[in-house]
Amino acid sequence: QVQLVESGGGLVQAGGSLSLSCAASGSIFSINAMGWYRQAPGKQRELVAVITSGGSTNYADSVKGRFTISRDNAKNTVYLQMNSLKPEDTAIYYCNADVTRKWYVASLGYWGQGTQVTVSS
């Protein structure tokens, strides 16, 4: 099976910074797109940022200019650098990866367990 493990969440003050990481492991042939989603209490999960295997990125309008997504293909790891954090960024952040497993012909989406990010005002 494929496992995604997030780390780096925590409590920060508004205007501060936080870095998240997500490492994928298991029977992996390749990873296509990787992304970060977040979900606040009582709200639907939403896309934060996504990065393709080639390095192309896309961000939610609410985080453009503040967050930066990157990846290390050799380590099967995706990162999210969050700067100028706002209270509305408070949520559980989930890693997602589109993975082609060994011996499989199709890719599947996998989710991490989530990491809590809390921004105080």
N, CA, C and O atoms as a Tinker XYZ file with bonds, in Angstrom:
   484  protein
     1  N      0.835000   -1.196000    0.000000    73     2
     2  CA     0.000000    0.000000    0.000000    64     1     3
     3  C      0.868000    1.242000    0.000000    63     2     4     5
     4  O      2.052000    1.193000    0.334000    81     3
     5  N      0.265000    2.350000   -0.377000    73     3     6
     6  CA     0.942000    3.636000   -0.382000    64     5     7
     7  C      0.525000    4.408000    0.852000    63     6     8     9
     8  O     -0.655000    4.457000    1.198000    81     7
     9  N      1.485000    5.002000    1.503000    73     7    10
    10  CA     1.223000    5.788000    2.699000    64     9    11
    11  C      1.803000    7.184000    2.541000    63    10    12    13
    12  O      2.928000    7.350000    2.070000    81    11
    13  N      1.027000    8.182000    2.936000    73    11    14
    14  CA     1.477000    9.564000    2.950000    64    13    15
    15  C      1.460000   10.046000    4.391000    63    14    16    17
    16  O      0.457000    9.898000    5.090000    81    15
    17  N      2.561000   10.616000    4.832000    73    15    18
    18  CA     2.680000   11.082000    6.208000    64    17    19
    19  C      3.048000   12.554000    6.211000    63    18    20    21
    20  O      4.105000   12.942000    5.715000    81    19
    21  N      2.165000   13.373000    6.775000    73    19    22
    22  CA     2.416000   14.803000    6.885000    64    21    23
    23  C      3.100000   15.125000    8.208000    63    22    24    25
    24  O      2.961000   14.398000    9.192000    81    23
    25  N      3.832000   16.218000    8.207000    73    23    26
    26  CA     4.451000   16.709000    9.422000    64    25    27
    27  C      4.661000   18.203000    9.298000    63    26    28    29
    28  O      4.647000   18.752000    8.196000    81    27
    29  N      4.856000   18.858000   10.428000    73    27    30
    30  CA     5.170000   20.271000   10.429000    64    29    31
    31  C      4.066000   21.184000   10.905000    63    30    32    33
    32  O      4.273000   22.394000   11.004000    81    31
    33  N      2.904000   20.645000   11.202000    73    31    34
    34  CA     1.824000   21.481000   11.692000    64    33    35
    35  C      2.106000   21.997000   13.083000    63    34    36    37
    36  O      3.010000   21.523000   13.770000    81    35
    37  N      1.318000   22.972000   13.484000    73    35    38
    38  CA     1.500000   23.540000   14.803000    64    37    39
    39  C      0.722000   24.817000   14.984000    63    38    40    41
    40  O     -0.160000   25.146000   14.190000    81    39
    41  N      1.056000   25.534000   16.039000    73    39    42
    42  CA     0.406000   26.784000   16.385000    64    41    43
    43  C      1.351000   27.946000   16.126000    63    42    44    45
    44  O      2.490000   27.946000   16.595000    81    43
    45  N      0.878000   28.931000   15.381000    73    43    46
    46  CA     1.675000   30.120000   15.093000    64    45    47
    47  C      0.801000   31.350000   15.224000    63    46    48    49
    48  O     -0.426000   31.265000   15.157000    81    47
    49  N      1.435000   32.483000   15.409000    73    47    50
    50  CA     0.719000   33.745000   15.452000    64    49    51
    51  C      0.504000   34.278000   14.041000    63    50    52    53
    52  O      1.257000   33.960000   13.121000    81    51
    53  N     -0.527000   35.087000   13.889000    73    51    54
    54  CA    -0.780000   35.708000   12.598000    64    53    55
    55  C      0.459000   36.448000   12.115000    63    54    56    57
    56  O      1.122000   37.147000   12.881000    81    55
    57  N      0.756000   36.283000   10.841000    73    55    58
    58  CA     1.942000   36.884000   10.268000    64    57    59
    59  C      3.159000   35.993000   10.305000    63    58    60    61
    60  O      4.176000   36.302000    9.685000    81    59
    61  N      3.070000   34.900000   11.019000    73    59    62
    62  CA     4.181000   33.979000   11.130000    64    61    63
    63  C      4.252000   33.013000    9.973000    63    62    64    65
    64  O      3.483000   33.098000    9.016000    81    63
    65  N      5.195000   32.088000   10.082000    73    63    66
    66  CA     5.439000   31.123000    9.020000    64    65    67
    67  C      5.453000   29.708000    9.571000    63    66    68    69
    68  O      5.705000   29.477000   10.753000    81    67
    69  N      5.176000   28.776000    8.685000    73    67    70
    70  CA     5.176000   27.370000    9.043000    64    69    71
    71  C      5.473000   26.562000    7.788000    63    70    72    73
    72  O      5.059000   26.934000    6.690000    81    71
    73  N      6.182000   25.471000    7.953000    73    71    74
    74  CA     6.511000   24.603000    6.834000    64    73    75
    75  C      5.945000   23.209000    7.055000    63    74    76    77
    76  O      6.109000   22.623000    8.125000    81    75
    77  N      5.288000   22.693000    6.048000    73    75    78
    78  CA     4.734000   21.356000    6.090000    64    77    79
    79  C      5.480000   20.460000    5.119000    63    78    80    81
    80  O      5.994000   20.923000    4.101000    81    79
    81  N      5.535000   19.196000    5.431000    73    79    82
    82  CA     6.124000   18.235000    4.529000    64    81    83
    83  C      5.258000   16.984000    4.497000    63    82    84    85
    84  O      4.534000   16.685000    5.447000    81    83
    85  N      5.346000   16.272000    3.402000    73    83    86
    86  CA     4.584000   15.047000    3.231000    64    85    87
    87  C      5.437000   14.066000    2.452000    63    86    88    89
    88  O      5.845000   14.342000    1.324000    81    87
    89  N      5.703000   12.933000    3.052000    73    87    90
    90  CA     6.521000   11.907000    2.429000    64    89    91
    91  C      5.664000   10.713000    2.046000    63    90    92    93
    92  O      4.908000   10.187000    2.862000    81    91
    93  N      5.791000   10.299000    0.813000    73    91    94
    94  CA     5.072000    9.135000    0.321000    64    93    95
    95  C      5.979000    7.914000    0.358000    63    94    96    97
    96  O      7.165000    8.000000    0.041000    81    95
    97  N      5.421000    6.794000    0.742000    73    95    98
    98  CA     6.190000    5.562000    0.790000    64    97    99
    99  C      5.307000    4.399000    0.375000    63    98   100   101
   100  O      4.082000    4.511000    0.339000    81    99
   101  N      5.942000    3.291000    0.066000    73    99   102
   102  CA     5.214000    2.111000   -0.342000    64   101   103
   103  C      5.633000    1.650000   -1.721000    63   102   104   105
   104  O      6.711000    1.986000   -2.211000    81   103
   105  N      4.760000    0.877000   -2.333000    73   103   106
   106  CA     5.027000    0.339000   -3.660000    64   105   107
   107  C      4.681000    1.392000   -4.705000    63   106   108   109
   108  O      3.571000    1.427000   -5.235000    81   107
   109  N      5.647000    2.239000   -4.985000    73   107   110
   110  CA     5.440000    3.382000   -5.868000    64   109   111
   111  C      6.306000    3.258000   -7.106000    63   110   112   113
   112  O      7.516000    3.047000   -7.021000    81   111
   113  N      5.672000    3.392000   -8.245000    73   111   114
   114  CA     6.416000    3.463000   -9.492000    64   113   115
   115  C      6.742000    4.911000   -9.824000    63   114   116   117
   116  O      7.872000    5.242000  -10.184000    81   115
   117  N      5.748000    5.758000   -9.700000    73   115   118
   118  CA     5.950000    7.172000   -9.946000    64   117   119
   119  C      4.831000    7.954000   -9.282000    63   118   120   121
   120  O      3.764000    7.415000   -8.990000    81   119
   121  N      5.088000    9.215000   -9.050000    73   119   122
   122  CA     4.089000   10.118000   -8.512000    64   121   123
   123  C      3.891000   11.253000   -9.500000    63   122   124   125
   124  O      4.840000   11.932000   -9.892000    81   123
   125  N      2.671000   11.440000   -9.884000    73   123   126
   126  CA     2.361000   12.512000  -10.821000    64   125   127
   127  C      2.159000   13.812000  -10.038000    63   126   128   129
   128  O      3.124000   14.355000   -9.500000    81   127
   129  N      0.955000   14.308000   -9.965000    73   127   130
   130  CA     0.718000   15.526000   -9.213000    64   129   131
   131  C      0.709000   15.249000   -7.709000    63   130   132   133
   132  O      0.297000   14.176000   -7.269000    81   131
   133  N      1.159000   16.213000   -6.940000    73   131   134
   134  CA     1.062000   16.187000   -5.494000    64   133   135
   135  C      0.467000   17.514000   -5.056000    63   134   136   137
   136  O      0.711000   18.549000   -5.675000    81   135
   137  N     -0.305000   17.477000   -4.000000    73   135   138
   138  CA    -0.942000   18.703000   -3.581000    64   137   139
   139  C     -1.261000   18.745000   -2.109000    63   138   140   141
   140  O     -1.147000   17.756000   -1.385000    81   139
   141  N     -1.664000   19.922000   -1.695000    73   139   142
   142  CA    -2.099000   20.153000   -0.331000    64   141   143
   143  C     -3.538000   20.643000   -0.332000    63   142   144   145
   144  O     -3.908000   21.523000   -1.108000    81   143
   145  N     -4.331000   20.072000    0.533000    73   143   146
   146  CA    -5.696000   20.486000    0.759000    64   145   147
   147  C     -5.850000   20.835000    2.233000    63   146   148   149
   148  O     -5.022000   20.452000    3.059000    81   147
   149  N     -6.895000   21.549000    2.551000    73   147   150
   150  CA    -7.153000   21.860000    3.946000    64   149   151
   151  C     -8.647000   21.806000    4.223000    63   150   152   153
   152  O     -9.476000   22.001000    3.333000    81   151
   153  N     -8.961000   21.541000    5.464000    73   151   154
   154  CA   -10.351000   21.457000    5.878000    64   153   155
   155  C    -10.502000   22.063000    7.267000    63   154   156   157
   156  O     -9.897000   21.600000    8.234000    81   155
   157  N    -11.310000   23.094000    7.344000    73   155   158
   158  CA   -11.631000   23.725000    8.614000    64   157   159
   159  C    -12.891000   23.082000    9.183000    63   158   160   161
   160  O    -13.676000   22.503000    8.433000    81   159
   161  N    -13.096000   23.172000   10.490000    73   159   162
   162  CA   -14.292000   22.585000   11.095000    64   161   163
   163  C    -15.570000   23.089000   10.443000    63   162   164   165
   164  O    -15.759000   24.295000   10.282000    81   163
   165  N    -16.441000   22.170000   10.069000    73   163   166
   166  CA   -17.701000   22.529000    9.471000    64   165   167
   167  C    -17.634000   22.935000    8.020000    63   166   168   169
   168  O    -18.649000   23.330000    7.445000    81   167
   169  N    -16.469000   22.850000    7.412000    73   167   170
   170  CA   -16.312000   23.243000    6.024000    64   169   171
   171  C    -15.818000   22.076000    5.181000    63   170   172   173
   172  O    -15.294000   21.092000    5.703000    81   171
   173  N    -15.991000   22.201000    3.889000    73   171   174
   174  CA   -15.526000   21.188000    2.960000    64   173   175
   175  C    -14.023000   21.305000    2.743000    63   174   176   177
   176  O    -13.435000   22.374000    2.904000    81   175
   177  N    -13.428000   20.204000    2.381000    73   175   178
   178  CA   -12.020000   20.203000    2.066000    64   177   179
   179  C    -11.786000   21.002000    0.782000    63   178   180   181
   180  O    -12.530000   20.855000   -0.187000    81   179
   181  N    -10.765000   21.835000    0.778000    73   179   182
   182  CA   -10.488000   22.674000   -0.367000    64   181   183
   183  C     -9.033000   22.562000   -0.794000    63   182   184   185
   184  O     -8.149000   22.285000    0.016000    81   183
   185  N     -8.808000   22.780000   -2.068000    73   183   186
   186  CA    -7.458000   22.748000   -2.607000    64   185   187
   187  C     -6.687000   23.979000   -2.155000    63   186   188   189
   188  O     -7.197000   25.099000   -2.204000    81   187
   189  N     -5.466000   23.762000   -1.721000    73   187   190
   190  CA    -4.565000   24.848000   -1.348000    64   189   191
   191  C     -3.544000   25.085000   -2.452000    63   190   192   193
   192  O     -3.383000   26.208000   -2.931000    81   191
   193  N     -2.863000   24.031000   -2.847000    73   191   194
   194  CA    -1.832000   24.135000   -3.872000    64   193   195
   195  C     -1.566000   22.767000   -4.463000    63   194   196   197
   196  O     -1.755000   21.745000   -3.804000    81   195
   197  N     -1.127000   22.754000   -5.703000    73   195   198
   198  CA    -0.801000   21.504000   -6.375000    64   197   199
   199  C      0.452000   21.714000   -7.213000    63   198   200   201
   200  O      0.704000   22.810000   -7.714000    81   199
   201  N      1.225000   20.660000   -7.356000    73   199   202
   202  CA     2.439000   20.719000   -8.157000    64   201   203
   203  C      2.546000   19.447000   -8.973000    63   202   204   205
   204  O      2.338000   18.351000   -8.452000    81   203
   205  N      2.867000   19.586000  -10.244000    73   203   206
   206  CA     3.016000   18.436000  -11.123000    64   205   207
   207  C      4.424000   17.873000  -11.017000    63   206   208   209
   208  O      5.302000   18.468000  -10.392000    81   207
   209  N      4.623000   16.723000  -11.633000    73   207   210
   210  CA     5.949000   16.113000  -11.622000    64   209   211
   211  C      6.972000   16.990000  -12.326000    63   210   212   213
   212  O      8.165000   16.917000  -12.030000    81   211
   213  N      6.512000   17.813000  -13.252000    73   211   214
   214  CA     7.394000   18.714000  -13.966000    64   213   215
   215  C      7.644000   20.033000  -13.270000    63   214   216   217
   216  O      8.441000   20.844000  -13.742000    81   215
   217  N      6.969000   20.258000  -12.148000    73   215   218
   218  CA     7.203000   21.461000  -11.381000    64   217   219
   219  C      6.207000   22.580000  -11.584000    63   218   220   221
   220  O      6.340000   23.639000  -10.970000    81   219
   221  N      5.212000   22.374000  -12.430000    73   219   222
   222  CA     4.185000   23.398000  -12.599000    64   221   223
   223  C      3.310000   23.461000  -11.355000    63   222   224   225
   224  O      2.975000   22.430000  -10.772000    81   223
   225  N      2.946000   24.657000  -10.954000    73   223   226
   226  CA     2.190000   24.839000   -9.721000    64   225   227
   227  C      0.904000   25.603000   -9.954000    63   226   228   229
   228  O      0.758000   26.334000  -10.934000    81   227
   229  N     -0.015000   25.417000   -9.040000    73   227   230
   230  CA    -1.263000   26.153000   -9.040000    64   229   231
   231  C     -1.683000   26.348000   -7.594000    63   230   232   233
   232  O     -1.536000   25.447000   -6.769000    81   231
   233  N     -2.207000   27.528000   -7.292000    73   231   234
   234  CA    -2.565000   27.870000   -5.927000    64   233   235
   235  C     -3.983000   28.386000   -5.847000    63   234   236   237
   236  O     -4.508000   28.973000   -6.793000    81   235
   237  N     -4.587000   28.156000   -4.705000    73   235   238
   238  CA    -5.852000   28.810000   -4.425000    64   237   239
   239  C     -5.622000   30.313000   -4.334000    63   238   240   241
   240  O     -4.573000   30.762000   -3.872000    81   239
   241  N     -6.600000   31.077000   -4.775000    73   239   242
   242  CA    -6.450000   32.526000   -4.761000    64   241   243
   243  C     -6.147000   33.054000   -3.362000    63   242   244   245
   244  O     -5.428000   34.041000   -3.212000    81   243
   245  N     -6.683000   32.410000   -2.359000    73   243   246
   246  CA    -6.529000   32.885000   -0.994000    64   245   247
   247  C     -5.110000   32.755000   -0.458000    63   246   248   249
   248  O     -4.771000   33.389000    0.541000    81   247
   249  N     -4.275000   31.947000   -1.104000    73   247   250
   250  CA    -2.920000   31.733000   -0.599000    64   249   251
   251  C     -1.846000   32.194000   -1.566000    63   250   252   253
   252  O     -0.660000   32.114000   -1.245000    81   251
   253  N     -2.224000   32.669000   -2.725000    73   251   254
   254  CA    -1.241000   33.126000   -3.701000    64   253   255
   255  C     -0.389000   34.246000   -3.126000    63   254   256   257
   256  O     -0.898000   35.182000   -2.510000    81   255
   257  N      0.897000   34.135000   -3.337000    73   255   258
   258  CA     1.822000   35.124000   -2.828000    64   257   259
   259  C      2.267000   34.879000   -1.413000    63   258   260   261
   260  O      3.199000   35.531000   -0.943000    81   259
   261  N      1.629000   33.956000   -0.715000    73   259   262
   262  CA     1.973000   33.659000    0.671000    64   261   263
   263  C      2.502000   32.242000    0.851000    63   262   264   265
   264  O      3.397000   32.011000    1.665000    81   263
   265  N      1.959000   31.300000    0.101000    73   263   266
   266  CA     2.356000   29.902000    0.208000    64   265   267
   267  C      3.180000   29.495000   -1.004000    63   266   268   269
   268  O      2.995000   30.017000   -2.103000    81   267
   269  N      4.082000   28.564000   -0.789000    73   267   270
   270  CA     4.886000   28.022000   -1.868000    64   269   271
   271  C      4.931000   26.506000   -1.750000    63   270   272   273
   272  O      5.306000   25.964000   -0.710000    81   271
   273  N      4.549000   25.831000   -2.820000    73   271   274
   274  CA     4.606000   24.379000   -2.848000    64   273   275
   275  C      5.836000   23.948000   -3.635000    63   274   276   277
   276  O      6.185000   24.562000   -4.643000    81   275
   277  N      6.482000   22.902000   -3.175000    73   275   278
   278  CA     7.646000   22.364000   -3.857000    64   277   279
   279  C      7.693000   20.860000   -3.622000    63   278   280   281
   280  O      6.947000   20.328000   -2.800000    81   279
   281  N      8.570000   20.186000   -4.344000    73   279   282
   282  CA     8.672000   18.743000   -4.176000    64   281   283
   283  C     10.082000   18.267000   -4.451000    63   282   284   285
   284  O     10.853000   18.908000   -5.165000    81   283
   285  N     10.393000   17.139000   -3.874000    73   283   286
   286  CA    11.652000   16.454000   -4.095000    64   285   287
   287  C     11.285000   15.079000   -4.636000    63   286   288   289
   288  O     10.909000   14.185000   -3.879000    81   287
   289  N     11.396000   14.919000   -5.931000    73   287   290
   290  CA    10.969000   13.675000   -6.556000    64   289   291
   291  C     11.781000   12.470000   -6.087000    63   290   292   293
   292  O     11.248000   11.366000   -5.972000    81   291
   293  N     13.052000   12.676000   -5.821000    73   291   294
   294  CA    13.892000   11.579000   -5.361000    64   293   295
   295  C     13.452000   11.057000   -4.003000    63   294   296   297
   296  O     13.637000    9.880000   -3.694000    81   295
   297  N     12.872000   11.930000   -3.194000    73   295   298
   298  CA    12.418000   11.548000   -1.862000    64   297   299
   299  C     10.920000   11.322000   -1.790000    63   298   300   301
   300  O     10.391000   11.014000   -0.722000    81   299
   301  N     10.227000   11.471000   -2.913000    73   299   302
   302  CA     8.768000   11.339000   -2.937000    64   301   303
   303  C      8.117000   12.215000   -1.875000    63   302   304   305
   304  O      7.215000   11.785000   -1.156000    81   303
   305  N      8.587000   13.427000   -1.795000    73   303   306
   306  CA     8.144000   14.342000   -0.752000    64   305   307
   307  C      7.675000   15.660000   -1.350000    63   306   308   309
   308  O      8.282000   16.188000   -2.282000    81   307
   309  N      6.598000   16.176000   -0.805000    73   307   310
   310  CA     6.087000   17.478000   -1.189000    64   309   311
   311  C      6.100000   18.384000    0.030000    63   310   312   313
   312  O      5.880000   17.932000    1.154000    81   311
   313  N      6.358000   19.660000   -0.199000    73   311   314
   314  CA     6.468000   20.621000    0.878000    64   313   315
   315  C      5.498000   21.775000    0.657000    63   314   316   317
   316  O      5.088000   22.057000   -0.469000    81   315
   317  N      5.151000   22.420000    1.731000    73   315   318
   318  CA     4.349000   23.627000    1.659000    64   317   319
   319  C      4.923000   24.640000    2.629000    63   318   320   321
   320  O      4.839000   24.470000    3.845000    81   319
   321  N      5.504000   25.691000    2.084000    73   319   322
   322  CA     6.012000   26.792000    2.894000    64   321   323
   323  C      4.915000   27.831000    3.010000    63   322   324   325
   324  O      4.448000   28.368000    2.005000    81   323
   325  N      4.508000   28.111000    4.224000    73   323   326
   326  CA     3.417000   29.035000    4.474000    64   325   327
   327  C      3.940000   30.264000    5.195000    63   326   328   329
   328  O      4.452000   30.171000    6.311000    81   327
   329  N      3.812000   31.402000    4.560000    73   327   330
   330  CA     4.243000   32.664000    5.134000    64   329   331
   331  C      3.045000   33.593000    5.304000    63   330   332   333
   332  O      1.981000   33.377000    4.724000    81   331
   333  N      3.242000   34.618000    6.105000    73   331   334
   334  CA     2.189000   35.611000    6.346000    64   333   335
   335  C      0.866000   34.943000    6.684000    63   334   336   337
   336  O     -0.175000   35.269000    6.113000    81   335
   337  N      0.921000   34.023000    7.600000    73   335   338
   338  CA    -0.265000   33.244000    7.948000    64   337   339
   339  C     -1.350000   34.111000    8.565000    63   338   340   341
   340  O     -1.078000   35.069000    9.289000    81   339
   341  N     -2.574000   33.747000    8.258000    73   339   342
   342  CA    -3.752000   34.441000    8.752000    64   341   343
   343  C     -4.611000   33.476000    9.558000    63   342   344   345
   344  O     -4.535000   32.265000    9.353000    81   343
   345  N     -5.423000   33.994000   10.468000    73   343   346
   346  CA    -6.304000   33.103000   11.234000    64   345   347
   347  C     -7.187000   32.228000   10.347000    63   346   348   349
   348  O     -7.495000   31.094000   10.715000    81   347
   349  N     -7.592000   32.731000    9.200000    73   347   350
   350  CA    -8.429000   31.954000    8.305000    64   349   351
   351  C     -7.693000   30.795000    7.649000    63   350   352   353
   352  O     -8.316000   29.969000    6.981000    81   351
   353  N     -6.380000   30.720000    7.827000    73   351   354
   354  CA    -5.618000   29.578000    7.348000    64   353   355
   355  C     -5.725000   28.390000    8.288000    63   354   356   357
   356  O     -5.277000   27.293000    7.955000    81   355
   357  N     -6.307000   28.595000    9.446000    73   355   358
   358  CA    -6.452000   27.520000   10.421000    64   357   359
   359  C     -7.290000   26.384000    9.853000    63   358   360   361
   360  O     -8.422000   26.593000    9.416000    81   359
   361  N     -6.730000   25.191000    9.861000    73   359   362
   362  CA    -7.403000   24.026000    9.298000    64   361   363
   363  C     -6.515000   22.806000    9.494000    63   362   364   365
   364  O     -5.362000   22.915000    9.911000    81   363
   365  N     -7.070000   21.660000    9.190000    73   363   366
   366  CA    -6.260000   20.466000    9.053000    64   365   367
   367  C     -5.788000   20.408000    7.609000    63   366   368   369
   368  O     -6.589000   20.485000    6.677000    81   367
   369  N     -4.506000   20.274000    7.441000    73   367   370
   370  CA    -3.924000   20.239000    6.109000    64   369   371
   371  C     -3.607000   18.803000    5.718000    63   370   372   373
   372  O     -2.968000   18.064000    6.467000    81   371
   373  N     -4.065000   18.426000    4.533000    73   371   374
   374  CA    -3.909000   17.070000    4.038000    64   373   375
   375  C     -3.043000   17.045000    2.792000    63   374   376   377
   376  O     -3.164000   17.899000    1.913000    81   375
   377  N     -2.196000   16.083000    2.733000    73   375   378
   378  CA    -1.383000   15.844000    1.551000    64   377   379
   379  C     -2.118000   14.889000    0.620000    63   378   380   381
   380  O     -2.776000   13.951000    1.068000    81   379
   381  N     -2.000000   15.136000   -0.663000    73   379   382
   382  CA    -2.594000   14.269000   -1.665000    64   381   383
   383  C     -1.566000   13.982000   -2.747000    63   382   384   385
   384  O     -0.782000   14.853000   -3.124000    81   383
   385  N     -1.580000   12.758000   -3.236000    73   383   386
   386  CA    -0.656000   12.383000   -4.292000    64   385   387
   387  C     -1.333000   11.474000   -5.287000    63   386   388   389
   388  O     -2.055000   10.548000   -4.917000    81   387
   389  N     -1.094000   11.744000   -6.544000    73   387   390
   390  CA    -1.569000   10.896000   -7.631000    64   389   391
   391  C     -0.438000    9.919000   -7.933000    63   390   392   393
   392  O      0.589000   10.296000   -8.498000    81   391
   393  N     -0.639000    8.655000   -7.549000    73   391   394
   394  CA     0.440000    7.679000   -7.540000    64   393   395
   395  C      0.178000    6.553000   -8.522000    63   394   396   397
   396  O     -0.918000    5.994000   -8.573000    81   395
   397  N      1.194000    6.230000   -9.294000    73   395   398
   398  CA     1.187000    5.007000  -10.092000    64   397   399
   399  C      1.996000    3.969000   -9.325000    63   398   400   401
   400  O      3.205000    4.121000   -9.145000    81   399
   401  N      1.327000    2.921000   -8.876000    73   399   402
   402  CA     1.997000    1.881000   -8.101000    64   401   403
   403  C      2.716000    0.898000   -9.018000    63   402   404   405
   404  O      2.377000    0.748000  -10.192000    81   403
   405  N      3.690000    0.253000   -8.461000    73   403   406
   406  CA     4.399000   -0.777000   -9.212000    64   405   407
   407  C      3.436000   -1.872000   -9.620000    63   406   408   409
   408  O      2.605000   -2.315000   -8.826000    81   407
   409  N      3.554000   -2.305000  -10.864000    73   407   410
   410  CA     2.736000   -3.383000  -11.437000    64   409   411
   411  C      1.308000   -2.958000  -11.723000    63   410   412   413
   412  O      0.476000   -3.793000  -12.076000    81   411
   413  N      1.015000   -1.704000  -11.582000    73   411   414
   414  CA    -0.298000   -1.185000  -11.904000    64   413   415
   415  C     -0.209000   -0.320000  -13.158000    63   414   416   417
   416  O      0.829000    0.282000  -13.433000    81   415
   417  N     -1.293000   -0.263000  -13.907000    73   415   418
   418  CA    -1.306000    0.526000  -15.132000    64   417   419
   419  C     -2.013000    1.864000  -14.944000    63   418   420   421
   420  O     -1.876000    2.760000  -15.777000    81   419
   421  N     -2.755000    2.002000  -13.874000    73   419   422
   422  CA    -3.502000    3.226000  -13.618000    64   421   423
   423  C     -3.017000    3.892000  -12.340000    63   422   424   425
   424  O     -2.541000    3.224000  -11.421000    81   423
   425  N     -3.142000    5.204000  -12.289000    73   423   426
   426  CA    -2.784000    5.956000  -11.102000    64   425   427
   427  C     -3.997000    6.147000  -10.200000    63   426   428   429
   428  O     -5.136000    6.178000  -10.667000    81   427
   429  N     -3.741000    6.273000   -8.917000    73   427   430
   430  CA    -4.785000    6.480000   -7.929000    64   429   431
   431  C     -4.400000    7.614000   -6.994000    63   430   432   433
   432  O     -3.221000    7.891000   -6.773000    81   431
   433  N     -5.413000    8.254000   -6.457000    73   431   434
   434  CA    -5.179000    9.310000   -5.501000    64   433   435
   435  C     -5.098000    8.774000   -4.086000    63   434   436   437
   436  O     -5.892000    7.921000   -3.689000    81   435
   437  N     -4.133000    9.278000   -3.322000    73   435   438
   438  CA    -3.948000    8.867000   -1.941000    64   437   439
   439  C     -3.904000   10.089000   -1.042000    63   438   440   441
   440  O     -3.491000   11.171000   -1.459000    81   439
   441  N     -4.331000    9.902000    0.187000    73   439   442
   442  CA    -4.396000   10.980000    1.163000    64   441   443
   443  C     -3.565000   10.673000    2.392000    63   442   444   445
   444  O     -3.462000    9.523000    2.819000    81   443
   445  N     -2.978000   11.708000    2.950000    73   443   446
   446  CA    -2.322000   11.593000    4.233000    64   445   447
   447  C     -3.328000   11.720000    5.360000    63   446   448   449
   448  O     -4.515000   11.947000    5.123000    81   447
   449  N     -2.852000   11.571000    6.582000    73   447   450
   450  CA    -3.743000   11.602000    7.739000    64   449   451
   451  C     -4.100000   13.015000    8.180000    63   450   452   453
   452  O     -5.042000   13.204000    8.949000    81   451
   453  N     -3.373000   13.990000    7.710000    73   451   454
   454  CA    -3.634000   15.374000    8.049000    64   453   455
   455  C     -2.773000   15.874000    9.190000    63   454   456   457
   456  O     -2.375000   15.109000   10.069000    81   455
   457  N     -2.490000   17.162000    9.166000    73   455   458
   458  CA    -1.753000   17.803000   10.239000    64   457   459
   459  C     -2.421000   19.134000   10.554000    63   458   460   461
   460  O     -2.794000   19.881000    9.649000    81   459
   461  N     -2.569000   19.423000   11.833000    73   459   462
   462  CA    -3.297000   20.607000   12.269000    64   461   463
   463  C     -2.426000   21.847000   12.183000    63   462   464   465
   464  O     -1.294000   21.865000   12.665000    81   463
   465  N     -2.968000   22.877000   11.566000    73   463   466
   466  CA    -2.338000   24.189000   11.532000    64   465   467
   467  C     -3.294000   25.175000   12.188000    63   466   468   469
   468  O     -4.437000   25.323000   11.758000    81   467
   469  N     -2.825000   25.839000   13.221000    73   467   470
   470  CA    -3.641000   26.816000   13.930000    64   469   471
   471  C     -2.925000   28.154000   13.941000    63   470   472   473
   472  O     -1.767000   28.246000   14.348000    81   471
   473  N     -3.616000   29.183000   13.494000    73   471   474
   474  CA    -3.058000   30.527000   13.443000    64   473   475
   475  C     -3.854000   31.411000   14.382000    63   474   476   477
   476  O     -5.055000   31.604000   14.189000    81   475
   477  N     -3.205000   31.941000   15.382000    73   475   478
   478  CA    -3.862000   32.786000   16.358000    64   477   479
   479  C     -3.803000   34.241000   15.933000    63   478   480   481
   480  O     -2.853000   34.666000   15.274000    81   479
   481  N     -4.819000   35.002000   16.310000    73   479   482
   482  CA    -4.882000   36.410000   15.958000    64   481   483
   483  C     -4.249000   37.282000   17.022000    63   482   484
   484  O     -4.218000   38.504000   16.880000    81   483
